mmCIF file of C-alpha atoms and ligand atoms in Angstrom:
data_model
loop_
_atom_site.group_PDB
_atom_site.id
_atom_site.type_symbol
_atom_site.label_atom_id
_atom_site.label_comp_id
_atom_site.label_asym_id
_atom_site.label_seq_id
_atom_site.Cartn_x
_atom_site.Cartn_y
_atom_site.Cartn_z
ATOM 1 C CA MET A 8 26.238 7.131 -27.881
ATOM 2 C CA THR A 9 24.676 3.970 -28.787
ATOM 3 C CA HIS A 10 22.448 2.736 -25.879
ATOM 4 C CA ASP A 11 21.370 -0.913 -25.604
ATOM 5 C CA LEU A 12 17.613 -0.643 -26.178
ATOM 6 C CA VAL A 13 15.482 2.345 -27.416
ATOM 7 C CA LEU A 14 11.809 2.765 -27.460
ATOM 8 C CA ARG A 15 11.333 5.058 -30.216
ATOM 9 C CA ASN A 16 8.640 7.885 -30.263
ATOM 10 C CA GLY A 17 6.350 6.985 -27.532
ATOM 11 C CA ARG A 18 4.014 9.490 -25.397
ATOM 12 C CA VAL A 19 6.334 9.268 -22.403
ATOM 13 C CA VAL A 20 4.202 9.656 -19.136
ATOM 14 C CA ASP A 21 6.618 10.061 -16.047
ATOM 15 C CA PRO A 22 4.960 11.649 -13.016
ATOM 16 C CA SER A 23 8.180 11.583 -11.205
ATOM 17 C CA GLN A 24 9.561 13.932 -13.356
ATOM 18 C CA ASN A 25 6.564 15.822 -14.766
ATOM 19 C CA ILE A 26 6.748 14.579 -18.028
ATOM 20 C CA ASP A 27 4.213 13.922 -20.678
ATOM 21 C CA ARG A 28 5.401 14.313 -24.136
ATOM 22 C CA ILE A 29 6.346 12.055 -27.246
ATOM 23 C CA ALA A 30 10.137 11.196 -26.733
ATOM 24 C CA ASP A 31 12.570 8.346 -27.005
ATOM 25 C CA VAL A 32 13.502 6.435 -23.876
ATOM 26 C CA ALA A 33 16.737 4.607 -23.953
ATOM 27 C CA PHE A 34 18.306 2.068 -21.586
ATOM 28 C CA THR A 35 21.896 0.510 -21.027
ATOM 29 C CA ASP A 36 23.440 -1.752 -18.456
ATOM 30 C CA GLY A 37 20.196 -2.360 -16.988
ATOM 31 C CA LYS A 38 19.348 1.173 -16.174
ATOM 32 C CA VAL A 39 17.461 3.821 -17.845
ATOM 33 C CA SER A 40 20.235 5.900 -19.856
ATOM 34 C CA ALA A 41 18.271 8.703 -21.331
ATOM 35 C CA ILE A 42 15.109 10.545 -22.359
ATOM 36 C CA GLY A 43 15.332 12.484 -25.656
ATOM 37 C CA GLU A 44 15.198 12.803 -29.419
ATOM 38 C CA GLY A 45 16.673 10.677 -32.262
ATOM 39 C CA LEU A 46 18.166 8.196 -29.789
ATOM 40 C CA THR A 47 20.053 5.420 -31.394
ATOM 41 C CA GLY A 48 20.303 1.635 -29.857
ATOM 42 C CA ARG A 49 21.448 -1.541 -30.903
ATOM 43 C CA GLU A 50 17.955 -2.413 -30.628
ATOM 44 C CA THR A 51 15.155 -0.468 -31.158
ATOM 45 C CA ARG A 52 11.357 -0.740 -30.721
ATOM 46 C CA ASP A 53 8.950 1.645 -32.623
ATOM 47 C CA VAL A 54 6.144 2.555 -30.122
ATOM 48 C CA THR A 55 4.450 5.025 -32.025
ATOM 49 C CA GLY A 56 1.062 5.735 -30.664
ATOM 50 C CA ARG A 57 1.778 3.639 -27.325
ATOM 51 C CA ILE A 58 2.203 5.194 -23.956
ATOM 52 C CA VAL A 59 5.734 4.825 -21.853
ATOM 53 C CA THR A 60 5.671 4.666 -18.405
ATOM 54 C CA PRO A 61 7.872 3.710 -15.624
ATOM 55 C CA GLY A 62 7.619 0.194 -14.882
ATOM 56 C CA LEU A 63 4.329 -0.281 -13.415
ATOM 57 C CA ILE A 64 4.215 -1.464 -9.815
ATOM 58 C CA ASP A 65 1.131 -3.210 -8.542
ATOM 59 C CA LEU A 66 1.301 -2.826 -4.945
ATOM 60 C CA HIS A 67 -0.923 -5.725 -3.875
ATOM 61 C CA THR A 68 -0.818 -8.854 -5.325
ATOM 62 C CA HIS A 69 -0.787 -12.907 -4.653
ATOM 63 C CA VAL A 70 1.661 -14.719 -6.726
ATOM 64 C CA TYR A 71 2.657 -17.386 -4.760
ATOM 65 C CA TRP A 72 1.472 -19.822 -7.091
ATOM 66 C CA GLY A 73 1.198 -23.521 -6.104
ATOM 67 C CA GLY A 74 2.315 -22.778 -2.854
ATOM 68 C CA THR A 75 -0.889 -20.893 -1.855
ATOM 69 C CA SER A 76 -4.196 -21.458 -3.323
ATOM 70 C CA LEU A 77 -4.812 -17.991 -4.243
ATOM 71 C CA GLY A 78 -1.777 -17.803 -6.076
ATOM 72 C CA ILE A 79 -1.573 -16.422 -9.910
ATOM 73 C CA ASP A 80 1.276 -17.202 -12.201
ATOM 74 C CA ALA A 81 3.644 -13.824 -11.753
ATOM 75 C CA ASP A 82 5.083 -13.895 -15.087
ATOM 76 C CA ALA A 83 1.772 -14.082 -17.155
ATOM 77 C CA PHE A 84 0.089 -11.538 -14.778
ATOM 78 C CA ALA A 85 2.783 -9.141 -15.343
ATOM 79 C CA ARG A 86 2.750 -9.350 -19.344
ATOM 80 C CA ALA A 87 -0.877 -9.272 -19.500
ATOM 81 C CA SER A 88 -0.889 -5.887 -17.352
ATOM 82 C CA SER A 89 2.632 -4.563 -18.375
ATOM 83 C CA VAL A 90 3.705 -4.650 -14.497
ATOM 84 C CA SER A 91 7.358 -4.616 -13.799
ATOM 85 C CA THR A 92 7.155 -5.328 -10.099
ATOM 86 C CA CYS A 93 4.601 -7.589 -8.246
ATOM 87 C CA VAL A 94 4.357 -6.822 -4.631
ATOM 88 C CA ASP A 95 3.053 -10.024 -2.956
ATOM 89 C CA THR A 96 1.111 -8.896 0.132
ATOM 90 C CA GLY A 97 1.188 -11.727 2.730
ATOM 91 C CA SER A 98 0.703 -14.925 0.604
ATOM 92 C CA ALA A 99 3.559 -16.198 2.403
ATOM 93 C CA GLY A 100 4.441 -15.864 6.288
ATOM 94 C CA PRO A 101 7.700 -17.104 7.949
ATOM 95 C CA GLY A 102 6.882 -20.615 7.804
ATOM 96 C CA ASN A 103 6.483 -20.838 4.085
ATOM 97 C CA PHE A 104 8.452 -17.963 2.861
ATOM 98 C CA PRO A 105 11.842 -19.688 1.956
ATOM 99 C CA GLY A 106 9.810 -21.698 -0.815
ATOM 100 C CA PHE A 107 8.141 -18.589 -2.114
ATOM 101 C CA ARG A 108 11.700 -17.315 -2.494
ATOM 102 C CA LYS A 109 13.483 -20.067 -4.121
ATOM 103 C CA TYR A 110 10.352 -21.333 -6.421
ATOM 104 C CA VAL A 111 8.761 -17.957 -7.224
ATOM 105 C CA ILE A 112 10.736 -14.951 -6.695
ATOM 106 C CA GLU A 113 14.083 -16.307 -7.909
ATOM 107 C CA LYS A 114 12.397 -18.201 -10.936
ATOM 108 C CA SER A 115 10.331 -15.356 -12.125
ATOM 109 C CA GLU A 116 11.283 -12.804 -14.872
ATOM 110 C CA VAL A 117 9.139 -9.962 -13.310
ATOM 111 C CA ARG A 118 10.528 -8.440 -10.123
ATOM 112 C CA ILE A 119 8.752 -9.493 -7.063
ATOM 113 C CA LEU A 120 9.008 -7.995 -3.754
ATOM 114 C CA ALA A 121 7.051 -9.201 -0.771
ATOM 115 C CA PHE A 122 5.142 -7.913 2.395
ATOM 116 C CA LEU A 123 5.683 -10.726 4.745
ATOM 117 C CA HIS A 124 2.637 -12.184 6.506
ATOM 118 C CA VAL A 125 2.853 -12.039 10.482
ATOM 119 C CA SER A 126 0.781 -15.486 10.412
ATOM 120 C CA PHE A 127 3.026 -18.414 10.428
ATOM 121 C CA ALA A 128 1.767 -19.996 7.077
ATOM 122 C CA GLY A 129 0.539 -16.724 5.067
ATOM 123 C CA ILE A 130 -2.879 -16.972 3.740
ATOM 124 C CA TYR A 131 -3.269 -20.664 3.556
ATOM 125 C CA GLY A 132 -6.874 -21.223 3.829
ATOM 126 C CA PHE A 133 -8.458 -19.490 0.804
ATOM 127 C CA GLY A 134 -10.219 -21.100 -2.016
ATOM 128 C CA HIS A 135 -13.575 -21.321 -3.889
ATOM 129 C CA ASN A 136 -14.904 -23.576 -1.072
ATOM 130 C CA ILE A 137 -12.956 -22.824 1.978
ATOM 131 C CA SER A 138 -12.302 -19.443 3.885
ATOM 132 C CA VAL A 139 -10.465 -19.638 7.212
ATOM 133 C CA GLY A 140 -8.927 -16.551 8.240
ATOM 134 C CA GLU A 141 -5.174 -16.818 9.207
ATOM 135 C CA GLY A 142 -5.450 -14.568 11.730
ATOM 136 C CA GLN A 143 -8.392 -16.225 13.700
ATOM 137 C CA ASP A 144 -5.867 -18.492 15.670
ATOM 138 C CA MET A 145 -3.771 -16.364 17.726
ATOM 139 C CA ARG A 146 -1.143 -19.556 18.197
ATOM 140 C CA LEU A 147 -0.342 -18.795 14.348
ATOM 141 C CA LEU A 148 1.050 -15.283 14.608
ATOM 142 C CA ALA A 149 4.959 -15.681 14.564
ATOM 143 C CA ALA A 150 6.637 -12.497 15.858
ATOM 144 C CA ARG A 151 9.794 -13.852 16.320
ATOM 145 C CA ASP A 152 9.855 -16.159 13.264
ATOM 146 C CA ALA A 153 8.597 -13.193 11.188
ATOM 147 C CA VAL A 154 11.526 -10.893 12.338
ATOM 148 C CA GLU A 155 14.086 -13.727 11.684
ATOM 149 C CA VAL A 156 12.620 -14.387 8.155
ATOM 150 C CA VAL A 157 13.103 -10.723 7.515
ATOM 151 C CA GLU A 158 16.402 -10.111 8.498
ATOM 152 C CA ALA A 159 17.382 -13.010 6.121
ATOM 153 C CA ASN A 160 15.554 -11.324 3.277
ATOM 154 C CA ARG A 161 15.841 -7.793 3.312
ATOM 155 C CA ASP A 162 16.489 -7.716 -0.294
ATOM 156 C CA VAL A 163 12.900 -8.887 -1.086
ATOM 157 C CA ILE A 164 10.769 -8.275 2.058
ATOM 158 C CA VAL A 165 9.451 -4.731 2.075
ATOM 159 C CA GLY A 166 6.937 -4.919 4.832
ATOM 160 C CA ILE A 167 5.018 -6.762 7.067
ATOM 161 C CA LYS A 168 1.279 -7.873 6.138
ATOM 162 C CA VAL A 169 -1.730 -8.535 8.633
ATOM 163 C CA ARG A 170 -5.432 -9.356 7.553
ATOM 164 C CA ILE A 171 -7.905 -7.676 10.096
ATOM 165 C CA GLY A 172 -11.875 -8.303 9.749
ATOM 166 C CA ARG A 173 -14.603 -10.554 10.460
ATOM 167 C CA HIS A 174 -13.240 -13.036 7.701
ATOM 168 C CA ALA A 175 -9.576 -12.537 8.243
ATOM 169 C CA SER A 176 -9.097 -12.394 11.801
ATOM 170 C CA GLY A 177 -12.599 -13.368 13.254
ATOM 171 C CA ALA A 178 -12.732 -13.824 16.842
ATOM 172 C CA ALA A 179 -9.391 -12.592 17.473
ATOM 173 C CA GLY A 180 -10.739 -9.231 16.359
ATOM 174 C CA ILE A 181 -8.224 -6.499 16.175
ATOM 175 C CA ALA A 182 -5.635 -8.286 18.303
ATOM 176 C CA PRO A 183 -3.424 -9.539 15.374
ATOM 177 C CA LEU A 184 -2.634 -6.024 14.316
ATOM 178 C CA ASP A 185 -0.872 -5.507 17.912
ATOM 179 C CA VAL A 186 1.583 -8.115 16.915
ATOM 180 C CA ALA A 187 1.889 -7.130 13.397
ATOM 181 C CA LEU A 188 2.749 -3.587 14.468
ATOM 182 C CA GLN A 189 5.361 -4.714 16.977
ATOM 183 C CA VAL A 190 7.053 -6.696 14.322
ATOM 184 C CA ALA A 191 6.904 -3.995 11.742
ATOM 185 C CA ASP A 192 8.490 -1.724 14.351
ATOM 186 C CA GLU A 193 11.284 -4.377 15.241
ATOM 187 C CA VAL A 194 12.498 -4.940 11.848
ATOM 188 C CA GLY A 195 11.870 -0.822 10.758
ATOM 189 C CA LEU A 196 9.674 -1.664 8.089
ATOM 190 C CA PRO A 197 6.063 -0.450 6.794
ATOM 191 C CA LEU A 198 2.820 -2.392 7.771
ATOM 192 C CA MET A 199 0.130 -3.074 5.326
ATOM 193 C CA ALA A 200 -3.132 -3.620 6.864
ATOM 194 C CA HIS A 201 -5.973 -5.478 5.103
ATOM 195 C CA ILE A 202 -9.712 -4.710 6.444
ATOM 196 C CA ASP A 203 -12.869 -6.580 5.684
ATOM 197 C CA GLU A 204 -16.283 -6.580 7.139
ATOM 198 C CA PRO A 205 -16.645 -5.328 10.840
ATOM 199 C CA PRO A 206 -15.604 -6.105 13.532
ATOM 200 C CA PRO A 207 -13.294 -4.334 13.942
ATOM 201 C CA SER A 208 -14.081 -1.068 12.157
ATOM 202 C CA TYR A 209 -12.248 0.618 9.560
ATOM 203 C CA GLU A 210 -11.801 3.398 11.842
ATOM 204 C CA ALA A 211 -10.203 1.345 14.733
ATOM 205 C CA VAL A 212 -7.943 -0.376 12.403
ATOM 206 C CA VAL A 213 -6.708 2.838 10.715
ATOM 207 C CA SER A 214 -6.466 4.940 13.851
ATOM 208 C CA GLN A 215 -3.441 2.087 14.949
ATOM 209 C CA LEU A 216 -1.302 2.901 11.831
ATOM 210 C CA ARG A 217 1.726 4.569 11.823
ATOM 211 C CA PRO A 218 3.079 7.145 9.318
ATOM 212 C CA GLY A 219 4.139 5.014 6.147
ATOM 213 C CA ASP A 220 1.911 2.131 7.249
ATOM 214 C CA ILE A 221 -0.598 1.093 4.453
ATOM 215 C CA LEU A 222 -4.192 0.581 4.687
ATOM 216 C CA THR A 223 -5.433 -1.568 1.702
ATOM 217 C CA HIS A 224 -8.749 -2.017 0.499
ATOM 218 C CA CYS A 225 -9.051 1.664 1.368
ATOM 219 C CA PHE A 226 -12.362 2.189 -1.119
ATOM 220 C CA ARG A 227 -14.218 -1.018 -0.068
ATOM 221 C CA PRO A 228 -18.107 -1.266 0.108
ATOM 222 C CA PHE A 229 -20.452 -0.707 2.792
ATOM 223 C CA PRO A 230 -19.979 -2.260 5.745
ATOM 224 C CA ASN A 231 -16.477 -0.583 6.606
ATOM 225 C CA ALA A 232 -16.556 1.679 3.736
ATOM 226 C CA PRO A 233 -14.656 4.972 4.551
ATOM 227 C CA VAL A 234 -17.666 6.986 3.963
ATOM 228 C CA THR A 235 -20.523 7.763 6.011
ATOM 229 C CA GLY A 236 -24.104 6.785 4.806
ATOM 230 C CA GLU A 237 -24.360 10.560 3.977
ATOM 231 C CA GLY A 238 -21.090 10.268 1.818
ATOM 232 C CA LYS A 239 -18.782 11.931 3.784
ATOM 233 C CA VAL A 240 -15.397 10.875 4.538
ATOM 234 C CA LYS A 241 -14.948 9.465 8.258
ATOM 235 C CA ARG A 242 -13.244 11.845 10.548
ATOM 236 C CA GLU A 243 -10.419 9.144 11.623
ATOM 237 C CA ILE A 244 -9.741 8.388 7.991
ATOM 238 C CA ILE A 245 -9.091 12.190 7.438
ATOM 239 C CA GLU A 246 -6.737 12.257 10.641
ATOM 240 C CA ALA A 247 -4.885 8.840 9.610
ATOM 241 C CA ARG A 248 -3.986 10.365 6.417
ATOM 242 C CA GLU A 249 -2.881 13.812 8.129
ATOM 243 C CA HIS A 250 -0.616 11.532 10.412
ATOM 244 C CA GLY A 251 0.932 10.187 7.172
ATOM 245 C CA VAL A 252 -0.944 6.770 6.809
ATOM 246 C CA LEU A 253 -1.188 5.590 3.077
ATOM 247 C CA PHE A 254 -4.196 4.475 1.314
ATOM 248 C CA ASP A 255 -4.147 1.833 -1.201
ATOM 249 C CA ILE A 256 -6.783 0.339 -3.268
ATOM 250 C CA GLY A 257 -6.387 -3.343 -3.561
ATOM 251 C CA HIS A 258 -9.210 -4.179 -5.589
ATOM 252 C CA GLY A 259 -9.562 -7.876 -5.372
ATOM 253 C CA MET A 260 -12.930 -9.780 -5.211
ATOM 254 C CA GLY A 261 -14.594 -7.817 -2.604
ATOM 255 C CA SER A 262 -12.950 -4.356 -2.125
ATOM 256 C CA PHE A 263 -13.713 -1.755 -4.635
ATOM 257 C CA SER A 264 -17.153 -0.284 -5.266
ATOM 258 C CA TRP A 265 -18.041 2.442 -7.501
ATOM 259 C CA LYS A 266 -20.407 3.966 -4.907
ATOM 260 C CA THR A 267 -17.380 4.484 -2.336
ATOM 261 C CA ALA A 268 -15.057 5.570 -4.984
ATOM 262 C CA ARG A 269 -17.469 8.083 -6.450
ATOM 263 C CA ALA A 270 -18.094 9.388 -2.612
ATOM 264 C CA MET A 271 -14.358 9.594 -1.710
ATOM 265 C CA ILE A 272 -13.144 11.412 -5.006
ATOM 266 C CA ALA A 273 -16.246 13.968 -4.676
ATOM 267 C CA GLU A 274 -14.739 14.776 -1.534
ATOM 268 C CA GLY A 275 -11.416 14.991 -2.774
ATOM 269 C CA PHE A 276 -9.846 12.047 -0.991
ATOM 270 C CA LEU A 277 -7.922 10.048 -3.683
ATOM 271 C CA PRO A 278 -6.051 6.828 -3.107
ATOM 272 C CA ASP A 279 -2.313 7.088 -2.689
ATOM 273 C CA THR A 280 -1.857 3.823 -4.589
ATOM 274 C CA ILE A 281 -3.806 1.797 -7.006
ATOM 275 C CA SER A 282 -3.260 -1.942 -7.079
ATOM 276 C CA SER A 283 -5.413 -5.027 -8.360
ATOM 277 C CA ASP A 284 -4.959 -7.612 -5.601
ATOM 278 C CA VAL A 285 -5.446 -9.989 -8.204
ATOM 279 C CA HIS A 286 -5.566 -13.588 -6.919
ATOM 280 C CA ALA A 287 -7.104 -16.891 -8.281
ATOM 281 C CA LEU A 288 -10.585 -15.955 -7.181
ATOM 282 C CA CYS A 289 -10.688 -12.358 -9.075
ATOM 283 C CA ILE A 290 -8.419 -12.874 -12.053
ATOM 284 C CA ASN A 291 -11.367 -13.583 -14.124
ATOM 285 C CA GLY A 292 -13.080 -10.597 -12.912
ATOM 286 C CA PRO A 293 -14.029 -8.442 -11.248
ATOM 287 C CA ALA A 294 -10.389 -7.064 -10.734
ATOM 288 C CA TYR A 295 -8.808 -8.896 -13.939
ATOM 289 C CA ASP A 296 -5.746 -7.245 -13.593
ATOM 290 C CA GLN A 297 -3.733 -3.875 -13.024
ATOM 291 C CA VAL A 298 -4.461 -1.889 -16.115
ATOM 292 C CA THR A 299 -8.077 -2.691 -15.742
ATOM 293 C CA THR A 300 -8.048 -1.236 -12.259
ATOM 294 C CA LEU A 301 -6.337 1.649 -13.427
ATOM 295 C CA SER A 302 -8.865 2.235 -16.051
ATOM 296 C CA LYS A 303 -11.388 2.355 -13.633
ATOM 297 C CA PHE A 304 -9.779 5.317 -12.180
ATOM 298 C CA LEU A 305 -9.675 7.112 -15.996
ATOM 299 C CA ALA A 306 -13.566 6.279 -15.768
ATOM 300 C CA LEU A 307 -13.939 8.088 -12.509
ATOM 301 C CA GLY A 308 -12.488 11.324 -14.532
ATOM 302 C CA ARG A 309 -9.061 11.189 -12.970
ATOM 303 C CA PRO A 310 -6.365 12.356 -15.500
ATOM 304 C CA LEU A 311 -3.907 9.754 -16.743
ATOM 305 C CA ALA A 312 -0.798 11.154 -15.274
ATOM 306 C CA GLU A 313 -2.503 11.021 -11.586
ATOM 307 C CA VAL A 314 -3.342 7.433 -12.092
ATOM 308 C CA ILE A 315 0.071 6.236 -13.543
ATOM 309 C CA ALA A 316 1.684 8.027 -10.535
ATOM 310 C CA ALA A 317 -0.451 5.894 -8.358
ATOM 311 C CA SER A 318 1.308 2.670 -9.941
ATOM 312 C CA THR A 319 4.667 4.226 -10.091
ATOM 313 C CA VAL A 320 6.209 6.903 -8.272
ATOM 314 C CA ASN A 321 3.598 6.811 -5.303
ATOM 315 C CA ALA A 322 4.099 3.032 -5.096
ATOM 316 C CA ALA A 323 7.708 3.334 -4.959
ATOM 317 C CA ARG A 324 7.744 5.633 -2.308
ATOM 318 C CA ALA A 325 5.235 3.254 -0.482
ATOM 319 C CA LEU A 326 7.825 0.605 -0.871
ATOM 320 C CA ARG A 327 10.779 2.889 -0.023
ATOM 321 C CA ARG A 328 12.475 2.045 -3.183
ATOM 322 C CA PRO A 329 13.154 5.397 -4.920
ATOM 323 C CA GLU A 330 15.047 3.582 -7.826
ATOM 324 C CA LEU A 331 11.734 1.891 -8.862
ATOM 325 C CA GLY A 332 8.800 3.877 -10.335
ATOM 326 C CA THR A 333 10.815 6.494 -12.479
ATOM 327 C CA LEU A 334 12.383 6.723 -15.495
ATOM 328 C CA LYS A 335 15.173 9.183 -14.307
ATOM 329 C CA PRO A 336 18.500 8.157 -15.980
ATOM 330 C CA GLY A 337 20.339 6.009 -13.512
ATOM 331 C CA SER A 338 17.413 4.425 -12.038
ATOM 332 C CA VAL A 339 16.130 0.522 -12.598
ATOM 333 C CA GLY A 340 15.648 0.101 -16.327
ATOM 334 C CA ASP A 341 12.158 -1.026 -16.170
ATOM 335 C CA ALA A 342 9.326 0.526 -18.276
ATOM 336 C CA SER A 343 5.833 -0.427 -19.187
ATOM 337 C CA VAL A 344 4.408 0.403 -22.673
ATOM 338 C CA LEU A 345 0.497 0.881 -22.696
ATOM 339 C CA ASP A 346 -2.078 1.220 -25.218
ATOM 340 C CA LEU A 347 -4.931 3.645 -24.374
ATOM 341 C CA ARG A 348 -7.801 2.519 -26.412
ATOM 342 C CA ARG A 349 -11.121 4.433 -27.260
ATOM 343 C CA ASP A 350 -14.043 2.404 -27.494
ATOM 344 C CA SER A 351 -16.960 1.494 -25.386
ATOM 345 C CA PHE A 352 -15.727 -0.777 -22.116
ATOM 346 C CA ALA A 353 -18.184 -2.215 -19.722
ATOM 347 C CA LEU A 354 -16.060 -2.448 -16.061
ATOM 348 C CA GLU A 355 -17.746 -3.770 -13.203
ATOM 349 C CA ASP A 356 -17.218 -3.207 -9.353
ATOM 350 C CA VAL A 357 -17.559 -5.959 -6.785
ATOM 351 C CA ARG A 358 -20.958 -5.183 -5.881
ATOM 352 C CA GLY A 359 -21.961 -5.954 -9.664
ATOM 353 C CA GLU A 360 -22.453 -2.300 -10.674
ATOM 354 C CA ILE A 361 -21.190 -1.818 -14.057
ATOM 355 C CA VAL A 362 -19.788 1.468 -15.406
ATOM 356 C CA THR A 363 -19.648 2.050 -19.397
ATOM 357 C CA ALA A 364 -15.793 3.801 -19.857
ATOM 358 C CA GLU A 365 -14.910 5.223 -22.983
ATOM 359 C CA GLU A 366 -11.440 4.538 -22.774
ATOM 360 C CA ARG A 367 -9.210 1.591 -21.370
ATOM 361 C CA ILE A 368 -5.739 0.686 -20.738
ATOM 362 C CA PHE A 369 -4.165 -2.251 -22.288
ATOM 363 C CA GLY A 370 -0.605 -3.632 -21.613
ATOM 364 C CA ALA A 371 1.380 -3.573 -24.797
ATOM 365 C CA GLY A 372 4.920 -4.253 -23.920
ATOM 366 C CA LEU A 373 7.436 -4.766 -21.003
ATOM 367 C CA VAL A 374 10.924 -3.710 -20.141
ATOM 368 C CA LEU A 375 12.644 -5.187 -17.227
ATOM 369 C CA GLY A 376 15.872 -4.353 -16.229
ATOM 370 C CA GLY A 377 16.922 -3.030 -19.637
ATOM 371 C CA ARG A 378 15.830 -5.552 -21.521
ATOM 372 C CA TRP A 379 12.649 -5.989 -24.030
ATOM 373 C CA CYS A 380 10.288 -8.621 -22.814
ATOM 374 C CA GLY A 381 8.055 -8.769 -25.430
ATOM 375 C CA SER A 382 4.521 -7.481 -26.276
ATOM 376 C CA ASN A 383 1.284 -8.923 -25.953
ATOM 377 C CA GLU A 384 0.635 -8.776 -29.656
HETATM 378 ZN ZN1 ZN B 426 -4.941 -9.438 -0.923
#
């Protein structure tokens, strides 16, 4: 059979099927149609020397460009990182979600899914010179409106977002989490909770989460690091994982530290998902993009297949979208073409610590819905 598109002779790394071998990947009618040798297509791209993975999912991004000051351009970001699905986490709330849908989600090439913020206007007060936490004023917590907006947009809304911490919820403390949990329960979707500096504590937030809920910024630095001063994982965090809570990186400008990551990995506590939390204030460093964030875990000694799993099959599971994050024939025809370069790379964390890495992943091409969307070169 002749397929629509064939990526020829790449190193196919698909953790959902335990595949890591040289093969062709074919797409037809917008879906993955085959993995094998000698496949023929109406369009063929030679990807010899490159890595082909299921379309990368960045579980934590901010892509409401123009509608919120922290938003970046979704398509430019997706191309730079070879990301096929950007999950926007709480840029928009029920008061401004329709604009996000009409002017960004529907206009972008890249697939965009969203966690709807429980605060009425999403993350509205976040810029270079201003920082007003959208959870600080309880009058903005819009439970009924959030339920209505979810019901009208279930094709693209995959969860509820809330931000808890000294900066995001301020004097309201942990109270917005109660409202967000009630909304998530009412609509039957996962909650993603952000934490920043205390109060409240990481332990207090994570202990409230339900199985399938996501704690983002999980490897943040002190204060509110997941490890004690002696480098041990805090008990409540281990209990939350046993309870089924998922742990997401959400690098951003303040939430990934080498010190925390080394301690967590030494204790055998790995993140479920790796995400960039790229927004306007960290796209020029220290987060940059999703492939740089993934590369930091290679630098920590984690194997490539595990790192790819954290941005494909694990992320799809967290989203409850099993048709994403895999190259199983019949699944959504998204794929990422990556370049793993060996050299000397300086990778900084949010505290300015620099680790010299010997390899780094670069985006080299993207397939969306079975269509070649071009490469970076
Ligand atoms: Zn964020």
